[in-house]
Every structure is written in C-alpha cells, then in structure tokens.
PDB file of C-alpha atoms in Angstrom:
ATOM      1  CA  UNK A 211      -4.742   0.195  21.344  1.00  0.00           C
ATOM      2  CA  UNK A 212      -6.639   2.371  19.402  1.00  0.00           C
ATOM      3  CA  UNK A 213      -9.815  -0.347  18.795  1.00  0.00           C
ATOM      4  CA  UNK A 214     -10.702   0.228  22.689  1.00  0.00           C
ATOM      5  CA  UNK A 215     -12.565   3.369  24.288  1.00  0.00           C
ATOM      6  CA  UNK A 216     -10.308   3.318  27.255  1.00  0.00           C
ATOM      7  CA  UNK A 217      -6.810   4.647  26.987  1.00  0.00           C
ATOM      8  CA  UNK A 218      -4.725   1.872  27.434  1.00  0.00           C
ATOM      9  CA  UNK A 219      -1.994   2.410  30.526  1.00  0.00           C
ATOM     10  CA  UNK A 220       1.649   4.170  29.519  1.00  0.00           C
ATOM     11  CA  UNK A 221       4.589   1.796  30.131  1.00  0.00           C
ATOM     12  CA  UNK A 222       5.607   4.666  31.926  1.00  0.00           C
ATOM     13  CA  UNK A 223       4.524   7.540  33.973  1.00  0.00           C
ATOM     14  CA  UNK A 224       3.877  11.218  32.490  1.00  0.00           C
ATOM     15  CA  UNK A 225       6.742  12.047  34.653  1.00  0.00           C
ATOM     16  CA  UNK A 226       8.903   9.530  33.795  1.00  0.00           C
ATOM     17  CA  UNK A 227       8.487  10.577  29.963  1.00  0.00           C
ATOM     18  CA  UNK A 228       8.126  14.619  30.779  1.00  0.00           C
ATOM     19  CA  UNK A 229      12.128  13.725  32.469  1.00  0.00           C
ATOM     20  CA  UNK A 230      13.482  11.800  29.571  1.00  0.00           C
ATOM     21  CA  UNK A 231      12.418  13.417  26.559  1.00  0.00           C
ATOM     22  CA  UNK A 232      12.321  17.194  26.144  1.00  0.00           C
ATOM     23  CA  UNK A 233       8.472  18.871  25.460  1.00  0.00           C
ATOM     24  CA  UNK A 234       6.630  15.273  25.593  1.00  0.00           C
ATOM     25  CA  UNK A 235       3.056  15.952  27.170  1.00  0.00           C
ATOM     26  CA  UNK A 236       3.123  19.730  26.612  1.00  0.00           C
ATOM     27  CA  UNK A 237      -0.548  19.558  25.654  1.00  0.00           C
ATOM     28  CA  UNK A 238      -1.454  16.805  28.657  1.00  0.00           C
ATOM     29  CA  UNK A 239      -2.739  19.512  30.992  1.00  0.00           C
ATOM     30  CA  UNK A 240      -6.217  20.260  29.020  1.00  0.00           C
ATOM     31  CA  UNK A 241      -6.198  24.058  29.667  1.00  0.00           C
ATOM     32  CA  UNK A 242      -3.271  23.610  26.819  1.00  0.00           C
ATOM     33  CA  UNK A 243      -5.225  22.378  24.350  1.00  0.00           C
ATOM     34  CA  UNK A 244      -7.044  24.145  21.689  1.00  0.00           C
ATOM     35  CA  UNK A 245      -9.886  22.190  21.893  1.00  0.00           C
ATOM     36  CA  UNK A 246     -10.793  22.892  25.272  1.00  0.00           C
ATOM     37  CA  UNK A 247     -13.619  23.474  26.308  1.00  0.00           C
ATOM     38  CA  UNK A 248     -15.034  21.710  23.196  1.00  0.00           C
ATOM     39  CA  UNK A 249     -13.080  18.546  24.174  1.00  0.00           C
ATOM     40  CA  UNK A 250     -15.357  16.453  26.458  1.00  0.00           C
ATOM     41  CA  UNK A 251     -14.276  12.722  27.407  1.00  0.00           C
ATOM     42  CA  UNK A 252     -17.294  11.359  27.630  1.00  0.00           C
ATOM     43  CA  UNK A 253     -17.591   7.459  27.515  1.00  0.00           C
ATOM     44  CA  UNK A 254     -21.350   7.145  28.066  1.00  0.00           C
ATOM     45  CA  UNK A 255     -21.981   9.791  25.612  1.00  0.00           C
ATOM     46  CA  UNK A 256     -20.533   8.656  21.977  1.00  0.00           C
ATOM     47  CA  UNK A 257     -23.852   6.271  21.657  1.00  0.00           C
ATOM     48  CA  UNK A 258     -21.745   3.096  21.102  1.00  0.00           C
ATOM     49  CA  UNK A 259     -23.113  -0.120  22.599  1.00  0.00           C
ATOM     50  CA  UNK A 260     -19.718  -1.919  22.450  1.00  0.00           C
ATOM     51  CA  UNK A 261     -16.696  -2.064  24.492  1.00  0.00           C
ATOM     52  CA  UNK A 262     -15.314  -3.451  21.382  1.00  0.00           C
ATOM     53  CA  UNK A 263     -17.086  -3.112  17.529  1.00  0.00           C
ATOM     54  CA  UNK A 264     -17.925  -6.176  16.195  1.00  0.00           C
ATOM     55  CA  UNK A 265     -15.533  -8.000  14.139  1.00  0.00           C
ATOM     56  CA  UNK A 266     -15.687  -8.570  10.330  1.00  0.00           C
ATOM     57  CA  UNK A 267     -15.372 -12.098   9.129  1.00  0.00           C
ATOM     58  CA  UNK A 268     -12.361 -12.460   7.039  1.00  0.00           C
ATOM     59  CA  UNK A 269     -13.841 -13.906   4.561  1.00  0.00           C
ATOM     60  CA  UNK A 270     -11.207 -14.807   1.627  1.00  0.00           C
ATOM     61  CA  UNK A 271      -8.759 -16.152   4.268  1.00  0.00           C
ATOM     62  CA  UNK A 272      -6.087 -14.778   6.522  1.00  0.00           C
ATOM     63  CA  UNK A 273      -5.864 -11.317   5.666  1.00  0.00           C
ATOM     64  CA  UNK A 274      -2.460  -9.773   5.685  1.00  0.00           C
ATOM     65  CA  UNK A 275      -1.873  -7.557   9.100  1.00  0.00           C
ATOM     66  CA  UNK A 276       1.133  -5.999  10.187  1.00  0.00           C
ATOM     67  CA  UNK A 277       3.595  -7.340  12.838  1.00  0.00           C
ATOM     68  CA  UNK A 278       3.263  -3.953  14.688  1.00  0.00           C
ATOM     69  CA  UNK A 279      -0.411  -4.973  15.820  1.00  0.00           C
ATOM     70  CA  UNK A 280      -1.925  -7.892  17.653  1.00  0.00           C
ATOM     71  CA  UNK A 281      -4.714  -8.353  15.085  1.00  0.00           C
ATOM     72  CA  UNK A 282      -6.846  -6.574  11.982  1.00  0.00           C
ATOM     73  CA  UNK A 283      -8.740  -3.980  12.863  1.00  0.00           C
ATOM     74  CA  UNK A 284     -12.463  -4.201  13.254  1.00  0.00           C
ATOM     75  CA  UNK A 285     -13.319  -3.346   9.620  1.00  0.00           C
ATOM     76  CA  UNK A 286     -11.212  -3.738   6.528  1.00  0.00           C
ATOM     77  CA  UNK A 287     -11.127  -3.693   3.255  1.00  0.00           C
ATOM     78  CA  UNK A 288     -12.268  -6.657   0.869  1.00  0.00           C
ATOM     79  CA  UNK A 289     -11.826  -5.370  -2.519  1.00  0.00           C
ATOM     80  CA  UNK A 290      -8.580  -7.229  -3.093  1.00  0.00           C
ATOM     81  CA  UNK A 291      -7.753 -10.330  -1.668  1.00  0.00           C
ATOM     82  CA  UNK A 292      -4.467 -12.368  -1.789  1.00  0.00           C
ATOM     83  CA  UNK A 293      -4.196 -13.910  -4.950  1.00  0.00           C
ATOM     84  CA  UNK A 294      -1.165 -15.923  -7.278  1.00  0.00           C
ATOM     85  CA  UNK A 295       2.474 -15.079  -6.432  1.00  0.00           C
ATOM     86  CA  UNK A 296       2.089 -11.677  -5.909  1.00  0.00           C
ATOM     87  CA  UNK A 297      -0.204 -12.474  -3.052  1.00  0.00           C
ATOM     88  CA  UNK A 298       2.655 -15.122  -1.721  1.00  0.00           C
ATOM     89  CA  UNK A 299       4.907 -11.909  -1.817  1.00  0.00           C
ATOM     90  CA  UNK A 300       2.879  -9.875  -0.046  1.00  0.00           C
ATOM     91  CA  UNK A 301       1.895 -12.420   2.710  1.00  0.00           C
ATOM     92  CA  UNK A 302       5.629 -12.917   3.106  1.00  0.00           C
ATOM     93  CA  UNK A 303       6.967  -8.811   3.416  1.00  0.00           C
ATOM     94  CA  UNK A 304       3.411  -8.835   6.454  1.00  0.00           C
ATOM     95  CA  UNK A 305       4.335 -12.115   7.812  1.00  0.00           C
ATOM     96  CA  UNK A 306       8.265 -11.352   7.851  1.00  0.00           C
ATOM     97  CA  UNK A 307       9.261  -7.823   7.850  1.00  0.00           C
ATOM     98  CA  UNK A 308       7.966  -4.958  10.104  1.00  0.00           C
ATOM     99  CA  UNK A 309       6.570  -2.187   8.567  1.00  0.00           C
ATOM    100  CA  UNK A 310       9.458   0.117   9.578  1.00  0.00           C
ATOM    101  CA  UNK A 311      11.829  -1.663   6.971  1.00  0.00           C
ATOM    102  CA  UNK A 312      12.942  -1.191   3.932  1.00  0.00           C
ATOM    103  CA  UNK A 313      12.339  -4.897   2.764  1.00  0.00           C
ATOM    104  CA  UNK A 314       9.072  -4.866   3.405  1.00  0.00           C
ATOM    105  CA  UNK A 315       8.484  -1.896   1.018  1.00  0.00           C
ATOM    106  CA  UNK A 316      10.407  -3.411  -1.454  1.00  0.00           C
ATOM    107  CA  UNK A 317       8.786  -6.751  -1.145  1.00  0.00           C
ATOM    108  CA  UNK A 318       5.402  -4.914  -1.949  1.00  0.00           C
ATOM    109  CA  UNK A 319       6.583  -2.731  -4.969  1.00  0.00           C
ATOM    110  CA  UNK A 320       7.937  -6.247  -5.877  1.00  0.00           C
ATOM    111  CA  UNK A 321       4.453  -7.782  -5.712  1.00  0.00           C
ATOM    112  CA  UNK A 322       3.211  -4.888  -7.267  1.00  0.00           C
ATOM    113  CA  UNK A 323       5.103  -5.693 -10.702  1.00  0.00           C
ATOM    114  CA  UNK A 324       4.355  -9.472 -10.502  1.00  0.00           C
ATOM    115  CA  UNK A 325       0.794  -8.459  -9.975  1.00  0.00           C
ATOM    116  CA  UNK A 326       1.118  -6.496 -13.506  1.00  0.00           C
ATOM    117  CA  UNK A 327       2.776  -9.468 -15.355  1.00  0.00           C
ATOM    118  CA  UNK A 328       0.051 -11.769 -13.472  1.00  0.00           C
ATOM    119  CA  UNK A 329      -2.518  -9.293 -15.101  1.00  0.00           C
ATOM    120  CA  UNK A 330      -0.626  -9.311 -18.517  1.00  0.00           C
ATOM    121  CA  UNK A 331      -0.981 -13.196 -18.520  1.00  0.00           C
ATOM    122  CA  UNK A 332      -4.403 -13.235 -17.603  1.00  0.00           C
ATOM    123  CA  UNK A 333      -5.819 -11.109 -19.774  1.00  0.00           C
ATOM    124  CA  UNK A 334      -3.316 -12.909 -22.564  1.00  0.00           C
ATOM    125  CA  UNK A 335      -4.749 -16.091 -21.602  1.00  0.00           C
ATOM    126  CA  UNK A 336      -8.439 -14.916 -21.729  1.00  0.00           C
ATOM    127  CA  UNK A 337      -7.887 -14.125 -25.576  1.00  0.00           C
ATOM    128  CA  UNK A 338      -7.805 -10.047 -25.022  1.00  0.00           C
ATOM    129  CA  UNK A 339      -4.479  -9.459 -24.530  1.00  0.00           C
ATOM    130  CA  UNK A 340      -3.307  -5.460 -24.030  1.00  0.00           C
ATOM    131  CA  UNK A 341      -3.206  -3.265 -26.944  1.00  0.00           C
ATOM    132  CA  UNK A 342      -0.378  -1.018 -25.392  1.00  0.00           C
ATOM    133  CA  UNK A 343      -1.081   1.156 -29.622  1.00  0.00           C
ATOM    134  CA  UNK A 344      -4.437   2.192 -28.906  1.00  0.00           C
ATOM    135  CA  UNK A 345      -4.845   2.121 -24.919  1.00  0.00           C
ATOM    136  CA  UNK A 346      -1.782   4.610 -24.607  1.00  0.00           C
ATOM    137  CA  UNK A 347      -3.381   6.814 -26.670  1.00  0.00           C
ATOM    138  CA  UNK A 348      -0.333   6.799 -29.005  1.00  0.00           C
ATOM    139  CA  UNK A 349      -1.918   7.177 -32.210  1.00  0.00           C
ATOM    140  CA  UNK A 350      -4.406   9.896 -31.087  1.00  0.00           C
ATOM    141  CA  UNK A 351      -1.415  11.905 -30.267  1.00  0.00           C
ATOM    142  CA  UNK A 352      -0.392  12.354 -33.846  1.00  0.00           C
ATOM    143  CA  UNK A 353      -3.701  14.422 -34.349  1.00  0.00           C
ATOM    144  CA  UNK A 354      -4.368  15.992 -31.545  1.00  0.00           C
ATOM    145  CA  UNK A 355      -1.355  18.684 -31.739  1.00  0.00           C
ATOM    146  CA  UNK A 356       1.548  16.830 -30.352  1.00  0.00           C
ATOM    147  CA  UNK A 357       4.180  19.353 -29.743  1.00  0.00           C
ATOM    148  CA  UNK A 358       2.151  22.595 -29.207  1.00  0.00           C
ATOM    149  CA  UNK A 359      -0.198  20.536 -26.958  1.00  0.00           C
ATOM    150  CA  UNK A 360       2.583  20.001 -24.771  1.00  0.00           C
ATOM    151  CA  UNK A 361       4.440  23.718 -24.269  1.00  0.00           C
ATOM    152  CA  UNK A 362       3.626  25.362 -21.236  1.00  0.00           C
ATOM    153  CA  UNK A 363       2.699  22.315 -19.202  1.00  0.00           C
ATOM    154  CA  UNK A 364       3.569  22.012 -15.823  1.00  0.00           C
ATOM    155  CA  UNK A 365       4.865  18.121 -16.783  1.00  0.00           C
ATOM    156  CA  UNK A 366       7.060  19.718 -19.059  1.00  0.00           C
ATOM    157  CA  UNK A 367      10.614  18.621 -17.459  1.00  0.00           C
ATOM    158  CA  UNK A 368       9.729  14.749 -17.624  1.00  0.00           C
ATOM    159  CA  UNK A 369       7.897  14.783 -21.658  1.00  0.00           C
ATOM    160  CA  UNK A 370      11.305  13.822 -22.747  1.00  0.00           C
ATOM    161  CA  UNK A 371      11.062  10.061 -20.513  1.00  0.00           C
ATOM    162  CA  UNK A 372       7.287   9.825 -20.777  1.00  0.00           C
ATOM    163  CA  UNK A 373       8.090   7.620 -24.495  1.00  0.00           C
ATOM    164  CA  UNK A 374      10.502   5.544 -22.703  1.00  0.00           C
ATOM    165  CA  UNK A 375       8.516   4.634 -19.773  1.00  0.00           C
ATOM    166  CA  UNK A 376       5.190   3.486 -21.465  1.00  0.00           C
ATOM    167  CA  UNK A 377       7.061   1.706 -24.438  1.00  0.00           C
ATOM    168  CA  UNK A 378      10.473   0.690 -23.026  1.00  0.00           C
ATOM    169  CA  UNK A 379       8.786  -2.309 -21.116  1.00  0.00           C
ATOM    170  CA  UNK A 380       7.104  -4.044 -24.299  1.00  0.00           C
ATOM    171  CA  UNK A 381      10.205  -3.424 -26.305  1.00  0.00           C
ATOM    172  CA  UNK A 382      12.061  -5.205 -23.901  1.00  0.00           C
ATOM    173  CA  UNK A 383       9.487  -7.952 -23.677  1.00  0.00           C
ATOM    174  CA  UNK A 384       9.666  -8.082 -27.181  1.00  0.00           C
ATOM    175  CA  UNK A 385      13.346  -7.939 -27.382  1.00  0.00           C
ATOM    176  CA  UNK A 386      13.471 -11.269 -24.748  1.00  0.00           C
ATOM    177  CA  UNK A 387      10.846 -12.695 -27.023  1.00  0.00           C
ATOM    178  CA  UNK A 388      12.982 -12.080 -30.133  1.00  0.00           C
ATOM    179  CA  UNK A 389      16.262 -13.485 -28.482  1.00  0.00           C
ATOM    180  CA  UNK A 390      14.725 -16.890 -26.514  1.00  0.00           C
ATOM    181  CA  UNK A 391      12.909 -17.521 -30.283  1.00  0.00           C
ATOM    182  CA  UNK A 392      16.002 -17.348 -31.736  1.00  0.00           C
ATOM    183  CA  UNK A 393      17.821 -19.140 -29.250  1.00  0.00           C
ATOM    184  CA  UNK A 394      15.533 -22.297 -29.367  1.00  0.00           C
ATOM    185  CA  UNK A 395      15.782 -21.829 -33.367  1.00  0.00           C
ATOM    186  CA  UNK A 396      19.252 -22.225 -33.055  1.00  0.00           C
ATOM    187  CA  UNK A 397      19.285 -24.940 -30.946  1.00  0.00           C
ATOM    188  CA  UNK A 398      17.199 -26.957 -32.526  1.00  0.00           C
ATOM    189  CA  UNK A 399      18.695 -26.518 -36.153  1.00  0.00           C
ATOM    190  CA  UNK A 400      22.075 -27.992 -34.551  1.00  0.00           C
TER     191      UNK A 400
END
C-alpha cells in the first residue's frame, strides 16, 4: 500500500518470485542500484509525524475510487465533483468495472460526451447558448490567410477532417432538429 511508510509484506518470498519469473528482483540487492549510496531508508528521518497523513474530508459526497484500492488516497482532487448523468456514468464504470477493462474506459469517454451535451443544455438554458461561428474562429479564418497559413504545418495530414470534426456535430444536431420538427408537423397536420 503505497499510503504507509512501511513496505507492506510480499504474498510471497523474494525467492519464491526470483524462481517463477525470470529477472524479478534484479535490483533487490542495493549494491545494484544506481542510487546507492544516495538511497538511505530512513523512517525517522523524512520529518513526517504520521504513520498515516491525515485524511481529506470528502466533501461533495462519495468520491469515485477504483475497485483496485481499498479506499481514496489521502488527498484528492475537488475541482470536479459528480454531477447529472454523466456523474451516474462515471460512478457506475468506478463502482462496476475494474480499471483494467475496456468498459470502464468506454463508460468514461461515454460520460465524457454526456458531460458536453449536459454543458450544451446548460449554457442553452442559462440564455447564452454556444456560438460554434465565432468561438471556432471560423470567420477569422477567412482573413487571416487561410490556405498559405496552413502549408508547411506539421498538422498538415489531418487539415482535410479538421472542417468535419468541429462542424459535423451541429449539422447533425441541426439535421435531427430539422427532421423531429418536421415529423411533429406532419403529424399533427394529419
């Protein structure tokens, strides 16, 4: 447990594990390591007064923690709590899914797009909705030397996508728009 200053026991013994798997604990011996002699194990010296640090309140509720480890560590970060279904996502791929598969990645790049349409809604909802014209930077393009600007960039082998990635999603939001309007025209002029 790396929260501890003493090394916590090895299931098995550095012979056991030098037998079963080829080069494990070629460094063990500390004339092999580079660091020695500047490597001192020292307990008493490091100046901390804990066996274990204090713990940070959690604050905002349950943070999420992996299934790997038997609790948070000692300090964490606060900047940006659970919140909405993306947070219910998220919960879910810590709560559920070790860290060593795949769903739990997905789950989070998941939570990460709900986030964005979370985001889109609030700031929709608060009256100052996203101006994907002017805060792409579209329209300065046009003056600013658009095709010489670009030759002899490094980026130069994904240019041709770039247009499709930052407007494909609002022309498909606008295209769903267009087609449930005109589906709920059409159903109510029956």
């Amino acid at each position: 447990m790396a929260y501890w200053p003493q090394k916590p026991p090895l299931p098995e013994t550095s012979e056991q594990l030098r037998a079963r798997i080829p080069g494990w604990g070629v460094d063990l011996d500390p004339k092999d390591r580079p660091a020695v002699p500047q490597e001192v194990f020292d307990p008493a010296g490091y100046g901390a007064h804990w066996e274990f640090p204090d713990r940070q309140p959690e604050g905002y509720g349950p943070r999420e923690r992996s299934v790997e480890h038997a609790f948070l560590p000692p300090v964490f970060g606060t900047t940006a709590p659970l919140h909405g279904v993306s947070g219910r996502i998220r919960r879910f791929a810590y709560d559920r899914f070790s860290e060593g598969r795949n769903a739990h990645w997905l789950l989070l790049i998941a939570a990460d797009r709900v986030d964005t349409f979370e985001g889109l809604l609030t700031a929709a909802a608060s009256g100052r909705p996203d101006d994907p014209v002017t805060e792409s930077g579209v329209l300065a393009e046009a003056g600013h030397h658009p095709v010489g600007s670009r030759a002899g960039r490094v980026d130069a082998h994904h240019q041709w996508i770039d247009p499709v990635v930052v407007a494909g999603p609002w022309v498909a939001a606008a295209a769903g728009v267009a087609v449930a309007g005109a589906a709920v025209v059409r159903r109510l002029t029956r």
